[in-house]
Amino acid sequence: MEQDVESTVTVRQPKLPKLPKQARDDVPKPLQDRERAKQKIQRYVRKDGKCNVHHGNVRETYRYLTDIFTTLVDLKWRFNLFIFVLVYTVTWLFFGFMWWLIAYIRGDLEHIGDNQWTPCVNNLNSFVSAFLFSIETETTIGYGHRVITDKCPEGILLLLVQSVLGSIVNAFMVGCMFVKISQPKKRAETLVFSTNAVISMRDSRLCLMFRVGDLRNSHIVEASIRAKLIKSKQTKEGEFIPLNQTDMNVGYDTGDDRLFLVSPLIICHEINQHSPFWEISKEHLAHEELEIVVILEGMVEATGMTCQARSSYVASEIKWGYRFTPVLTLEDGFYEVDYNSFHDIYETNTPSCSARDLAEMTARTRLPLTWSVASKLSQQGLPDPAEEKRSAAAEELTERNGDVANIENESKV
């Protein structure tokens, strides 16, 4: 099975006649907001897996600095590279200035070329040479032209400080770059989801299904799948909960949520009495404002790092009465996956009623005929013919027993 290349579905509304600006301003604001909402579907999670949530008015910005390592890793590449170059450049310039300052205070710059004078650093005669010596010291290049002497205790102390601080800077910045390079975010680009989800019958049950696939030959280890329904709700007490998250069972009880993702798989959510789609019909679904977020997690086989891929389906991307086209075929000695058909679906005969109505109709068809007729008559307050026959037979048997008893008494007398 193959993965879906996320495609944005645009809902086009019929164009309304253009009104003058004053007339448009007179339209009530709630009506304007409702029209905008119809024209554009607002996603919680985009098709490419990025969360469509922006954090604003964060006053405690110092919290980002307390975890500076994660902050640097989360930055965009251009800012990360800029900070990487800036930190090293500032460090080299600072210690270069310190080496030049020591030479200036000791008077080394005034005794350039004097063989009787022992400088702190040999061949350090300007700020440029001090800057080069700083780079050589921190990067341990050691060309051998400029070297510290044993007659400069302050220089020896500065050398120790720069060596230790340089090691810390190297560990921090190189570690930051390594973590950013090895992040498994790009691995999620080869984990694909079907463009649409479908609802159809499977094993006589109404099910919601979507397809996932892995384009790489190196597999995801311990892969698992989750699904959540994002839909605003109002409680019985009148509290409004925006974007309420409801778990959708995709095989947690049976272990079907743990995947062996070698070929594309169809993930199935059975619509039963515990499902949030239990009372939703085909007609009702078209007017629902909901979103299904699917999350695929697992470890990258090559690196052992955890990878997560996400996608979502809004109501217009849930196709009622369709199934996925098979993509796996048996060739000569191997199985072949046709990713050209990964997103393809075909129409199938599916009831348009809700799963609840379907279950009730199925239950009625399975009831015994005599029981259903009797219950129907009792609901209408009419006598049941079978019950009347049983009562008459019982009365006749009682009368016969009474006659037999009277005959026995007369014979005794």
mmCIF file of C-alpha atoms in Angstrom:
data_model
loop_
_atom_site.group_PDB
_atom_site.id
_atom_site.type_symbol
_atom_site.label_atom_id
_atom_site.label_comp_id
_atom_site.label_asym_id
_atom_site.label_seq_id
_atom_site.Cartn_x
_atom_site.Cartn_y
_atom_site.Cartn_z
ATOM 1 C CA MET A 1 0.000 0.000 0.000
ATOM 2 C CA GLU A 2 1.225 3.450 -0.672
ATOM 3 C CA GLN A 3 0.900 6.722 1.041
ATOM 4 C CA ASP A 4 -0.979 9.706 0.086
ATOM 5 C CA VAL A 5 0.759 12.775 -1.142
ATOM 6 C CA GLU A 6 -1.117 15.376 0.765
ATOM 7 C CA SER A 7 -3.390 17.314 -1.485
ATOM 8 C CA THR A 8 -5.369 20.262 -0.274
ATOM 9 C CA VAL A 9 -9.064 20.010 -0.959
ATOM 10 C CA THR A 10 -10.618 23.377 -1.679
ATOM 11 C CA VAL A 11 -14.328 23.773 -1.240
ATOM 12 C CA ARG A 12 -15.617 26.254 -3.789
ATOM 13 C CA GLN A 13 -18.753 28.155 -2.925
ATOM 14 C CA PRO A 14 -20.951 29.730 -5.553
ATOM 15 C CA LYS A 15 -20.065 33.363 -6.069
ATOM 16 C CA LEU A 16 -22.558 35.780 -4.635
ATOM 17 C CA PRO A 17 -23.444 39.029 -6.386
ATOM 18 C CA LYS A 18 -21.034 41.793 -5.463
ATOM 19 C CA LEU A 19 -22.580 44.322 -3.110
ATOM 20 C CA PRO A 20 -21.604 47.957 -2.579
ATOM 21 C CA LYS A 21 -19.179 48.535 0.288
ATOM 22 C CA GLN A 22 -21.836 50.180 2.445
ATOM 23 C CA ALA A 23 -24.205 47.244 1.914
ATOM 24 C CA ARG A 24 -21.450 44.806 2.807
ATOM 25 C CA ASP A 25 -20.733 46.736 5.988
ATOM 26 C CA ASP A 26 -24.383 46.522 6.972
ATOM 27 C CA VAL A 27 -24.323 42.708 6.953
ATOM 28 C CA PRO A 28 -24.300 41.390 10.534
ATOM 29 C CA LYS A 29 -20.856 40.241 11.673
ATOM 30 C CA PRO A 30 -21.985 36.720 12.729
ATOM 31 C CA LEU A 31 -23.367 36.194 9.237
ATOM 32 C CA GLN A 32 -20.106 37.382 7.699
ATOM 33 C CA ASP A 33 -18.132 35.008 9.921
ATOM 34 C CA ARG A 34 -20.390 32.130 8.979
ATOM 35 C CA GLU A 35 -19.927 32.806 5.287
ATOM 36 C CA ARG A 36 -16.152 32.926 5.683
ATOM 37 C CA ALA A 37 -16.205 29.638 7.563
ATOM 38 C CA LYS A 38 -18.124 28.029 4.724
ATOM 39 C CA GLN A 39 -15.678 29.304 2.153
ATOM 40 C CA LYS A 40 -12.582 28.012 3.951
ATOM 41 C CA ILE A 41 -12.110 24.825 5.933
ATOM 42 C CA GLN A 42 -10.008 25.495 8.992
ATOM 43 C CA ARG A 43 -7.852 22.506 9.811
ATOM 44 C CA TYR A 44 -6.420 21.598 13.195
ATOM 45 C CA VAL A 45 -3.719 19.489 11.528
ATOM 46 C CA ARG A 46 -2.783 20.095 7.910
ATOM 47 C CA LYS A 47 -2.475 17.306 5.366
ATOM 48 C CA ASP A 48 1.311 17.461 5.563
ATOM 49 C CA GLY A 49 1.133 16.766 9.305
ATOM 50 C CA LYS A 50 1.940 20.259 10.590
ATOM 51 C CA CYS A 51 -0.266 21.509 13.410
ATOM 52 C CA ASN A 52 -2.187 24.637 12.465
ATOM 53 C CA VAL A 53 -1.877 26.231 15.924
ATOM 54 C CA HIS A 54 0.040 29.419 16.701
ATOM 55 C CA HIS A 55 0.982 30.382 20.256
ATOM 56 C CA GLY A 56 0.382 34.044 20.964
ATOM 57 C CA ASN A 57 0.771 36.378 23.939
ATOM 58 C CA VAL A 58 3.375 34.177 25.612
ATOM 59 C CA ARG A 59 4.687 36.420 28.382
ATOM 60 C CA GLU A 60 7.032 33.978 30.072
ATOM 61 C CA THR A 61 9.510 33.922 27.206
ATOM 62 C CA TYR A 62 12.357 33.195 29.621
ATOM 63 C CA ARG A 63 11.190 29.591 29.655
ATOM 64 C CA TYR A 64 12.611 29.175 26.142
ATOM 65 C CA LEU A 65 16.038 30.211 27.409
ATOM 66 C CA THR A 66 15.956 27.743 30.286
ATOM 67 C CA ASP A 67 15.924 25.005 27.642
ATOM 68 C CA ILE A 68 18.284 26.690 25.214
ATOM 69 C CA PHE A 69 19.378 23.434 23.582
ATOM 70 C CA THR A 70 15.841 22.492 22.481
ATOM 71 C CA THR A 71 15.235 26.085 21.430
ATOM 72 C CA LEU A 72 18.249 26.007 19.116
ATOM 73 C CA VAL A 73 17.277 22.614 17.684
ATOM 74 C CA ASP A 74 13.744 23.851 16.936
ATOM 75 C CA LEU A 75 14.987 26.919 15.046
ATOM 76 C CA LYS A 76 14.905 26.988 11.281
ATOM 77 C CA TRP A 77 18.064 25.981 9.476
ATOM 78 C CA ARG A 78 19.024 29.514 8.420
ATOM 79 C CA PHE A 79 18.856 30.786 12.000
ATOM 80 C CA ASN A 80 20.607 27.712 13.310
ATOM 81 C CA LEU A 81 23.531 28.105 10.906
ATOM 82 C CA PHE A 82 23.711 31.829 11.640
ATOM 83 C CA ILE A 83 23.964 31.188 15.391
ATOM 84 C CA PHE A 84 26.508 28.417 14.786
ATOM 85 C CA VAL A 85 28.829 30.736 12.842
ATOM 86 C CA LEU A 86 28.163 33.662 15.176
ATOM 87 C CA VAL A 87 29.085 31.760 18.356
ATOM 88 C CA TYR A 88 32.421 30.577 16.971
ATOM 89 C CA THR A 89 33.254 33.967 15.471
ATOM 90 C CA VAL A 90 32.467 35.836 18.680
ATOM 91 C CA THR A 91 34.502 33.349 20.715
ATOM 92 C CA TRP A 92 37.542 33.684 18.440
ATOM 93 C CA LEU A 93 37.279 37.470 18.393
ATOM 94 C CA PHE A 94 36.915 37.696 22.174
ATOM 95 C CA PHE A 95 39.950 35.549 22.957
ATOM 96 C CA GLY A 96 41.893 37.205 20.122
ATOM 97 C CA PHE A 97 41.243 40.527 21.806
ATOM 98 C CA MET A 98 42.368 39.059 25.159
ATOM 99 C CA TRP A 99 45.662 37.832 23.635
ATOM 100 C CA TRP A 100 46.239 41.202 22.005
ATOM 101 C CA LEU A 101 45.419 42.986 25.308
ATOM 102 C CA ILE A 102 47.966 40.892 27.211
ATOM 103 C CA ALA A 103 50.606 41.656 24.592
ATOM 104 C CA TYR A 104 49.739 45.355 24.729
ATOM 105 C CA ILE A 105 49.847 45.577 28.541
ATOM 106 C CA ARG A 106 53.138 43.657 28.781
ATOM 107 C CA GLY A 107 54.673 45.847 26.107
ATOM 108 C CA ASP A 108 55.280 43.043 23.614
ATOM 109 C CA LEU A 109 54.048 45.251 20.777
ATOM 110 C CA GLU A 110 56.757 47.816 21.601
ATOM 111 C CA HIS A 111 59.570 45.235 21.422
ATOM 112 C CA ILE A 112 58.810 43.680 18.074
ATOM 113 C CA GLY A 113 62.068 42.428 16.570
ATOM 114 C CA ASP A 114 63.969 42.744 19.879
ATOM 115 C CA ASN A 115 65.770 39.444 20.391
ATOM 116 C CA GLN A 116 66.506 40.295 24.022
ATOM 117 C CA TRP A 117 62.782 40.534 24.878
ATOM 118 C CA THR A 118 60.719 37.451 25.714
ATOM 119 C CA PRO A 119 57.117 38.075 24.642
ATOM 120 C CA CYS A 120 54.049 36.275 25.954
ATOM 121 C CA VAL A 121 53.377 34.824 22.512
ATOM 122 C CA ASN A 122 56.100 34.629 19.912
ATOM 123 C CA ASN A 123 55.392 36.343 16.574
ATOM 124 C CA LEU A 124 52.237 38.083 17.886
ATOM 125 C CA ASN A 125 52.610 41.625 16.585
ATOM 126 C CA SER A 126 49.079 42.830 15.810
ATOM 127 C CA PHE A 127 45.409 42.182 16.467
ATOM 128 C CA VAL A 128 45.191 40.065 13.307
ATOM 129 C CA SER A 129 47.971 37.787 14.509
ATOM 130 C CA ALA A 130 46.289 37.596 17.934
ATOM 131 C CA PHE A 131 43.014 36.608 16.231
ATOM 132 C CA LEU A 132 44.791 33.885 14.225
ATOM 133 C CA PHE A 133 46.478 32.613 17.392
ATOM 134 C CA SER A 134 43.054 32.452 19.069
ATOM 135 C CA ILE A 135 41.700 30.306 16.218
ATOM 136 C CA GLU A 136 44.756 28.022 16.337
ATOM 137 C CA THR A 137 44.400 27.586 20.097
ATOM 138 C CA GLU A 138 40.678 26.822 20.133
ATOM 139 C CA THR A 139 40.718 24.530 17.121
ATOM 140 C CA THR A 140 44.071 22.934 18.152
ATOM 141 C CA ILE A 141 45.491 23.497 14.674
ATOM 142 C CA GLY A 142 48.970 24.434 15.923
ATOM 143 C CA TYR A 143 50.874 25.682 12.869
ATOM 144 C CA GLY A 144 53.928 26.270 15.074
ATOM 145 C CA HIS A 145 54.702 29.877 14.012
ATOM 146 C CA ARG A 146 53.001 31.511 16.999
ATOM 147 C CA VAL A 147 53.542 29.813 20.373
ATOM 148 C CA ILE A 148 53.120 30.819 24.002
ATOM 149 C CA THR A 149 56.209 31.107 26.184
ATOM 150 C CA ASP A 150 56.784 30.057 29.788
ATOM 151 C CA LYS A 151 57.467 33.625 30.947
ATOM 152 C CA CYS A 152 53.785 34.648 30.752
ATOM 153 C CA PRO A 153 51.633 33.239 33.625
ATOM 154 C CA GLU A 154 48.624 35.322 32.600
ATOM 155 C CA GLY A 155 48.899 33.863 29.098
ATOM 156 C CA ILE A 156 49.045 30.325 30.496
ATOM 157 C CA LEU A 157 45.886 30.995 32.517
ATOM 158 C CA LEU A 158 44.117 32.423 29.455
ATOM 159 C CA LEU A 159 45.187 29.377 27.451
ATOM 160 C CA LEU A 160 43.561 27.073 30.022
ATOM 161 C CA VAL A 161 40.352 29.099 30.048
ATOM 162 C CA GLN A 162 40.116 29.167 26.248
ATOM 163 C CA SER A 163 40.803 25.449 25.964
ATOM 164 C CA VAL A 164 38.076 24.542 28.458
ATOM 165 C CA LEU A 165 35.547 27.064 27.142
ATOM 166 C CA GLY A 166 36.314 26.057 23.561
ATOM 167 C CA SER A 167 35.621 22.407 24.375
ATOM 168 C CA ILE A 168 32.270 23.387 25.909
ATOM 169 C CA VAL A 169 31.347 25.474 22.856
ATOM 170 C CA ASN A 170 32.340 22.628 20.533
ATOM 171 C CA ALA A 171 30.308 20.080 22.487
ATOM 172 C CA PHE A 172 27.242 22.320 22.619
ATOM 173 C CA MET A 173 27.213 23.546 19.027
ATOM 174 C CA VAL A 174 28.331 20.311 17.377
ATOM 175 C CA GLY A 175 25.815 18.382 19.496
ATOM 176 C CA CYS A 176 23.087 20.811 18.486
ATOM 177 C CA MET A 177 23.919 20.431 14.804
ATOM 178 C CA PHE A 178 24.131 16.653 15.079
ATOM 179 C CA VAL A 179 20.717 16.390 16.725
ATOM 180 C CA LYS A 180 19.170 18.706 14.140
ATOM 181 C CA ILE A 181 20.687 16.776 11.242
ATOM 182 C CA SER A 182 19.638 13.399 12.646
ATOM 183 C CA GLN A 183 16.060 14.446 13.434
ATOM 184 C CA PRO A 184 13.651 11.895 11.931
ATOM 185 C CA LYS A 185 11.223 14.549 10.682
ATOM 186 C CA LYS A 186 12.211 13.968 7.082
ATOM 187 C CA ARG A 187 11.636 10.238 7.544
ATOM 188 C CA ALA A 188 7.964 11.070 7.908
ATOM 189 C CA GLU A 189 7.977 12.389 4.337
ATOM 190 C CA THR A 190 8.067 8.794 3.088
ATOM 191 C CA LEU A 191 5.195 7.693 5.336
ATOM 192 C CA VAL A 192 2.038 8.377 3.352
ATOM 193 C CA PHE A 193 -1.675 8.504 4.105
ATOM 194 C CA SER A 194 -4.497 8.155 1.623
ATOM 195 C CA THR A 195 -5.965 11.421 0.406
ATOM 196 C CA ASN A 196 -9.471 10.367 1.453
ATOM 197 C CA ALA A 197 -11.013 8.213 4.133
ATOM 198 C CA VAL A 198 -13.941 5.966 3.196
ATOM 199 C CA ILE A 199 -16.995 4.505 4.915
ATOM 200 C CA SER A 200 -18.366 1.170 3.721
ATOM 201 C CA MET A 201 -19.446 -2.259 4.919
ATOM 202 C CA ARG A 202 -16.851 -4.770 6.130
ATOM 203 C CA ASP A 203 -17.936 -8.102 7.651
ATOM 204 C CA SER A 204 -21.543 -6.851 7.846
ATOM 205 C CA ARG A 205 -20.463 -3.817 9.888
ATOM 206 C CA LEU A 206 -20.220 -0.186 8.896
ATOM 207 C CA CYS A 207 -16.564 0.871 9.086
ATOM 208 C CA LEU A 208 -14.495 3.992 8.531
ATOM 209 C CA MET A 209 -11.180 3.237 6.803
ATOM 210 C CA PHE A 210 -8.044 4.984 5.576
ATOM 211 C CA ARG A 211 -4.799 3.671 4.098
ATOM 212 C CA VAL A 212 -1.179 4.106 5.224
ATOM 213 C CA GLY A 213 2.047 3.092 3.516
ATOM 214 C CA ASP A 214 5.837 3.329 3.737
ATOM 215 C CA LEU A 215 7.774 4.222 0.598
ATOM 216 C CA ARG A 216 11.172 3.095 1.916
ATOM 217 C CA ASN A 217 12.651 -0.369 2.011
ATOM 218 C CA SER A 218 14.000 0.282 5.526
ATOM 219 C CA HIS A 219 10.954 -0.260 7.681
ATOM 220 C CA ILE A 220 9.447 1.435 10.705
ATOM 221 C CA VAL A 221 9.944 -0.730 13.786
ATOM 222 C CA GLU A 222 7.179 -1.066 16.409
ATOM 223 C CA ALA A 223 4.803 0.990 14.275
ATOM 224 C CA SER A 224 1.491 1.939 15.855
ATOM 225 C CA ILE A 225 -1.477 3.992 14.656
ATOM 226 C CA ARG A 226 -3.887 6.257 16.527
ATOM 227 C CA ALA A 227 -6.883 8.307 15.461
ATOM 228 C CA LYS A 228 -8.694 11.173 17.162
ATOM 229 C CA LEU A 229 -11.878 12.996 16.301
ATOM 230 C CA ILE A 230 -11.564 16.780 16.613
ATOM 231 C CA LYS A 231 -14.981 18.333 17.080
ATOM 232 C CA SER A 232 -16.345 21.104 19.248
ATOM 233 C CA LYS A 233 -19.027 20.096 21.746
ATOM 234 C CA GLN A 234 -21.289 21.557 24.386
ATOM 235 C CA THR A 235 -21.816 19.793 27.703
ATOM 236 C CA LYS A 236 -25.146 19.288 29.430
ATOM 237 C CA GLU A 237 -24.246 22.126 31.770
ATOM 238 C CA GLY A 238 -23.825 24.505 28.833
ATOM 239 C CA GLU A 239 -20.025 24.577 28.764
ATOM 240 C CA PHE A 240 -18.615 24.927 25.258
ATOM 241 C CA ILE A 241 -15.470 22.877 24.593
ATOM 242 C CA PRO A 242 -13.752 23.938 21.353
ATOM 243 C CA LEU A 243 -11.852 21.295 19.393
ATOM 244 C CA ASN A 244 -12.687 18.507 21.806
ATOM 245 C CA GLN A 245 -10.560 15.390 21.206
ATOM 246 C CA THR A 246 -12.226 11.965 21.201
ATOM 247 C CA ASP A 247 -10.322 8.711 20.769
ATOM 248 C CA MET A 248 -11.340 6.464 17.885
ATOM 249 C CA ASN A 249 -10.686 2.766 18.341
ATOM 250 C CA VAL A 250 -8.590 1.473 15.436
ATOM 251 C CA GLY A 251 -7.819 -1.914 16.972
ATOM 252 C CA TYR A 252 -6.419 -1.135 20.404
ATOM 253 C CA ASP A 253 -8.342 -3.983 22.045
ATOM 254 C CA THR A 254 -7.361 -6.562 19.442
ATOM 255 C CA GLY A 255 -3.820 -5.345 18.731
ATOM 256 C CA ASP A 256 -4.644 -4.272 15.178
ATOM 257 C CA ASP A 257 -3.256 -0.810 15.951
ATOM 258 C CA ARG A 258 0.275 -2.285 16.011
ATOM 259 C CA LEU A 259 1.386 -2.493 12.406
ATOM 260 C CA PHE A 260 3.857 -4.531 10.395
ATOM 261 C CA LEU A 261 4.203 -1.816 7.783
ATOM 262 C CA VAL A 262 5.957 -3.667 4.961
ATOM 263 C CA SER A 263 3.203 -2.978 2.444
ATOM 264 C CA PRO A 264 0.300 -0.497 2.510
ATOM 265 C CA LEU A 265 -2.361 -1.299 5.098
ATOM 266 C CA ILE A 266 -5.989 -0.267 5.421
ATOM 267 C CA ILE A 267 -6.733 0.935 8.952
ATOM 268 C CA CYS A 268 -10.298 0.160 10.022
ATOM 269 C CA HIS A 269 -12.458 1.835 12.660
ATOM 270 C CA GLU A 270 -15.630 -0.129 13.365
ATOM 271 C CA ILE A 271 -18.610 2.185 13.840
ATOM 272 C CA ASN A 272 -20.353 0.689 16.874
ATOM 273 C CA GLN A 273 -22.154 2.079 19.921
ATOM 274 C CA HIS A 274 -18.822 3.303 21.318
ATOM 275 C CA SER A 275 -17.892 5.167 18.132
ATOM 276 C CA PRO A 276 -18.471 8.921 17.747
ATOM 277 C CA PHE A 277 -19.931 8.123 14.283
ATOM 278 C CA TRP A 278 -22.623 5.835 15.754
ATOM 279 C CA GLU A 279 -25.520 8.210 14.970
ATOM 280 C CA ILE A 280 -24.057 9.925 11.885
ATOM 281 C CA SER A 281 -25.624 9.119 8.529
ATOM 282 C CA LYS A 282 -24.446 9.983 5.027
ATOM 283 C CA GLU A 283 -26.657 13.041 4.877
ATOM 284 C CA HIS A 284 -25.655 14.122 8.369
ATOM 285 C CA LEU A 285 -21.938 13.729 7.593
ATOM 286 C CA ALA A 286 -22.098 16.270 4.769
ATOM 287 C CA HIS A 287 -23.094 18.993 7.264
ATOM 288 C CA GLU A 288 -20.734 18.016 10.080
ATOM 289 C CA GLU A 289 -17.823 20.225 11.132
ATOM 290 C CA LEU A 290 -15.319 17.630 12.237
ATOM 291 C CA GLU A 291 -11.772 16.488 11.582
ATOM 292 C CA ILE A 292 -10.115 13.114 12.029
ATOM 293 C CA VAL A 293 -6.434 13.317 12.976
ATOM 294 C CA VAL A 294 -4.407 10.149 12.366
ATOM 295 C CA ILE A 295 -0.980 9.625 13.957
ATOM 296 C CA LEU A 296 1.518 6.978 12.895
ATOM 297 C CA GLU A 297 4.456 6.383 15.259
ATOM 298 C CA GLY A 298 7.429 4.069 15.236
ATOM 299 C CA MET A 299 11.215 3.787 15.403
ATOM 300 C CA VAL A 300 13.414 4.365 12.370
ATOM 301 C CA GLU A 301 15.180 1.091 11.624
ATOM 302 C CA ALA A 302 18.419 2.782 10.554
ATOM 303 C CA THR A 303 18.837 5.133 13.545
ATOM 304 C CA GLY A 304 16.541 3.804 16.289
ATOM 305 C CA MET A 305 14.981 7.258 16.762
ATOM 306 C CA THR A 306 11.244 7.708 17.191
ATOM 307 C CA CYS A 307 9.413 9.041 14.153
ATOM 308 C CA GLN A 308 5.876 10.417 13.961
ATOM 309 C CA ALA A 309 3.809 11.111 10.850
ATOM 310 C CA ARG A 310 0.453 12.887 10.951
ATOM 311 C CA SER A 311 -2.397 13.692 8.615
ATOM 312 C CA SER A 312 -6.061 14.610 8.874
ATOM 313 C CA TYR A 313 -9.417 14.205 7.142
ATOM 314 C CA VAL A 314 -12.209 16.766 7.215
ATOM 315 C CA ALA A 315 -15.820 15.863 6.503
ATOM 316 C CA SER A 316 -15.517 16.564 2.771
ATOM 317 C CA GLU A 317 -12.622 14.086 2.546
ATOM 318 C CA ILE A 318 -14.618 11.207 4.064
ATOM 319 C CA LYS A 319 -16.283 9.398 1.167
ATOM 320 C CA TRP A 320 -19.403 7.437 2.090
ATOM 321 C CA GLY A 321 -19.985 4.264 0.096
ATOM 322 C CA TYR A 322 -16.457 3.741 -1.258
ATOM 323 C CA ARG A 323 -13.617 1.262 -0.862
ATOM 324 C CA PHE A 324 -9.910 1.390 -1.610
ATOM 325 C CA THR A 325 -8.568 -0.109 -4.802
ATOM 326 C CA PRO A 326 -6.212 -3.064 -4.131
ATOM 327 C CA VAL A 327 -2.572 -2.214 -4.743
ATOM 328 C CA LEU A 328 -0.793 -5.490 -3.866
ATOM 329 C CA THR A 329 -0.238 -8.095 -6.591
ATOM 330 C CA LEU A 330 1.643 -11.386 -6.650
ATOM 331 C CA GLU A 331 4.458 -11.477 -9.177
ATOM 332 C CA ASP A 332 7.002 -14.186 -9.956
ATOM 333 C CA GLY A 333 8.512 -14.840 -6.524
ATOM 334 C CA PHE A 334 7.606 -11.523 -4.852
ATOM 335 C CA TYR A 335 4.776 -9.132 -4.075
ATOM 336 C CA GLU A 336 4.564 -5.821 -5.906
ATOM 337 C CA VAL A 337 2.885 -2.656 -4.667
ATOM 338 C CA ASP A 338 1.382 -0.299 -7.237
ATOM 339 C CA TYR A 339 1.579 3.119 -5.639
ATOM 340 C CA ASN A 340 -0.181 4.694 -8.614
ATOM 341 C CA SER A 341 -3.412 3.284 -7.182
ATOM 342 C CA PHE A 342 -2.655 4.108 -3.565
ATOM 343 C CA HIS A 343 -5.237 6.904 -3.366
ATOM 344 C CA ASP A 344 -7.762 5.345 -5.745
ATOM 345 C CA ILE A 345 -11.207 4.405 -4.462
ATOM 346 C CA TYR A 346 -14.251 2.832 -6.080
ATOM 347 C CA GLU A 347 -17.927 3.033 -5.240
ATOM 348 C CA THR A 348 -19.666 0.146 -3.502
ATOM 349 C CA ASN A 349 -23.180 -0.603 -2.258
ATOM 350 C CA THR A 350 -23.419 0.877 1.238
ATOM 351 C CA PRO A 351 -26.457 1.841 3.354
ATOM 352 C CA SER A 352 -26.800 5.583 3.706
ATOM 353 C CA CYS A 353 -28.330 5.376 7.177
ATOM 354 C CA SER A 354 -26.370 5.644 10.403
ATOM 355 C CA ALA A 355 -24.802 2.610 12.063
ATOM 356 C CA ARG A 356 -27.385 2.817 14.843
ATOM 357 C CA ASP A 357 -30.314 2.705 12.433
ATOM 358 C CA LEU A 358 -28.637 -0.130 10.543
ATOM 359 C CA ALA A 359 -28.194 -2.128 13.746
ATOM 360 C CA GLU A 360 -31.843 -1.624 14.702
ATOM 361 C CA MET A 361 -33.075 -2.730 11.270
ATOM 362 C CA THR A 362 -30.820 -5.782 11.384
ATOM 363 C CA ALA A 363 -32.092 -6.685 14.851
ATOM 364 C CA ARG A 364 -35.721 -6.469 13.714
ATOM 365 C CA THR A 365 -35.130 -8.749 10.732
ATOM 366 C CA ARG A 366 -33.571 -11.398 12.989
ATOM 367 C CA LEU A 367 -36.555 -11.585 15.449
ATOM 368 C CA PRO A 368 -38.883 -14.672 15.257
ATOM 369 C CA LEU A 369 -42.056 -14.001 13.287
ATOM 370 C CA THR A 370 -44.408 -15.137 16.091
ATOM 371 C CA TRP A 371 -42.612 -12.999 18.641
ATOM 372 C CA SER A 372 -42.638 -9.936 16.448
ATOM 373 C CA VAL A 373 -46.376 -10.330 15.602
ATOM 374 C CA ALA A 374 -47.283 -10.832 19.237
ATOM 375 C CA SER A 375 -45.266 -7.825 20.337
ATOM 376 C CA LYS A 376 -46.843 -5.738 17.582
ATOM 377 C CA LEU A 377 -50.368 -6.725 18.700
ATOM 378 C CA SER A 378 -49.552 -6.041 22.329
ATOM 379 C CA GLN A 379 -48.238 -2.594 21.405
ATOM 380 C CA GLN A 380 -51.558 -1.833 19.676
ATOM 381 C CA GLY A 381 -53.661 -3.232 22.576
ATOM 382 C CA LEU A 382 -55.230 -6.039 20.478
ATOM 383 C CA PRO A 383 -55.740 -9.621 21.689
ATOM 384 C CA ASP A 384 -53.253 -12.200 20.503
ATOM 385 C CA PRO A 385 -55.047 -15.144 18.733
ATOM 386 C CA ALA A 386 -52.444 -17.630 19.941
ATOM 387 C CA GLU A 387 -52.850 -16.474 23.510
ATOM 388 C CA GLU A 388 -56.657 -16.803 23.229
ATOM 389 C CA LYS A 389 -56.303 -20.407 22.013
ATOM 390 C CA ARG A 390 -54.031 -21.286 24.918
ATOM 391 C CA SER A 391 -56.496 -19.791 27.416
ATOM 392 C CA ALA A 392 -59.448 -21.686 25.899
ATOM 393 C CA ALA A 393 -57.545 -24.980 25.991
ATOM 394 C CA ALA A 394 -56.672 -24.431 29.644
ATOM 395 C CA GLU A 395 -60.332 -23.728 30.553
ATOM 396 C CA GLU A 396 -61.519 -26.843 28.694
ATOM 397 C CA LEU A 397 -58.942 -28.992 30.496
ATOM 398 C CA THR A 398 -60.089 -27.598 33.854
ATOM 399 C CA GLU A 399 -63.726 -28.430 33.091
ATOM 400 C CA ARG A 400 -62.814 -31.986 32.076
ATOM 401 C CA ASN A 401 -60.891 -32.530 35.296
ATOM 402 C CA GLY A 402 -63.901 -31.298 37.260
ATOM 403 C CA ASP A 403 -66.289 -33.736 35.472
ATOM 404 C CA VAL A 404 -63.986 -36.691 36.141
ATOM 405 C CA ALA A 405 -63.869 -35.839 39.826
ATOM 406 C CA ASN A 406 -67.683 -35.706 40.087
ATOM 407 C CA ILE A 407 -68.071 -39.137 38.410
ATOM 408 C CA GLU A 408 -65.591 -40.700 40.859
ATOM 409 C CA ASN A 409 -67.499 -39.291 43.852
ATOM 410 C CA GLU A 410 -70.852 -40.658 42.599
ATOM 411 C CA SER A 411 -69.380 -44.123 42.063
ATOM 412 C CA LYS A 412 -68.062 -44.217 45.622
ATOM 413 C CA VAL A 413 -71.458 -43.293 47.007
#
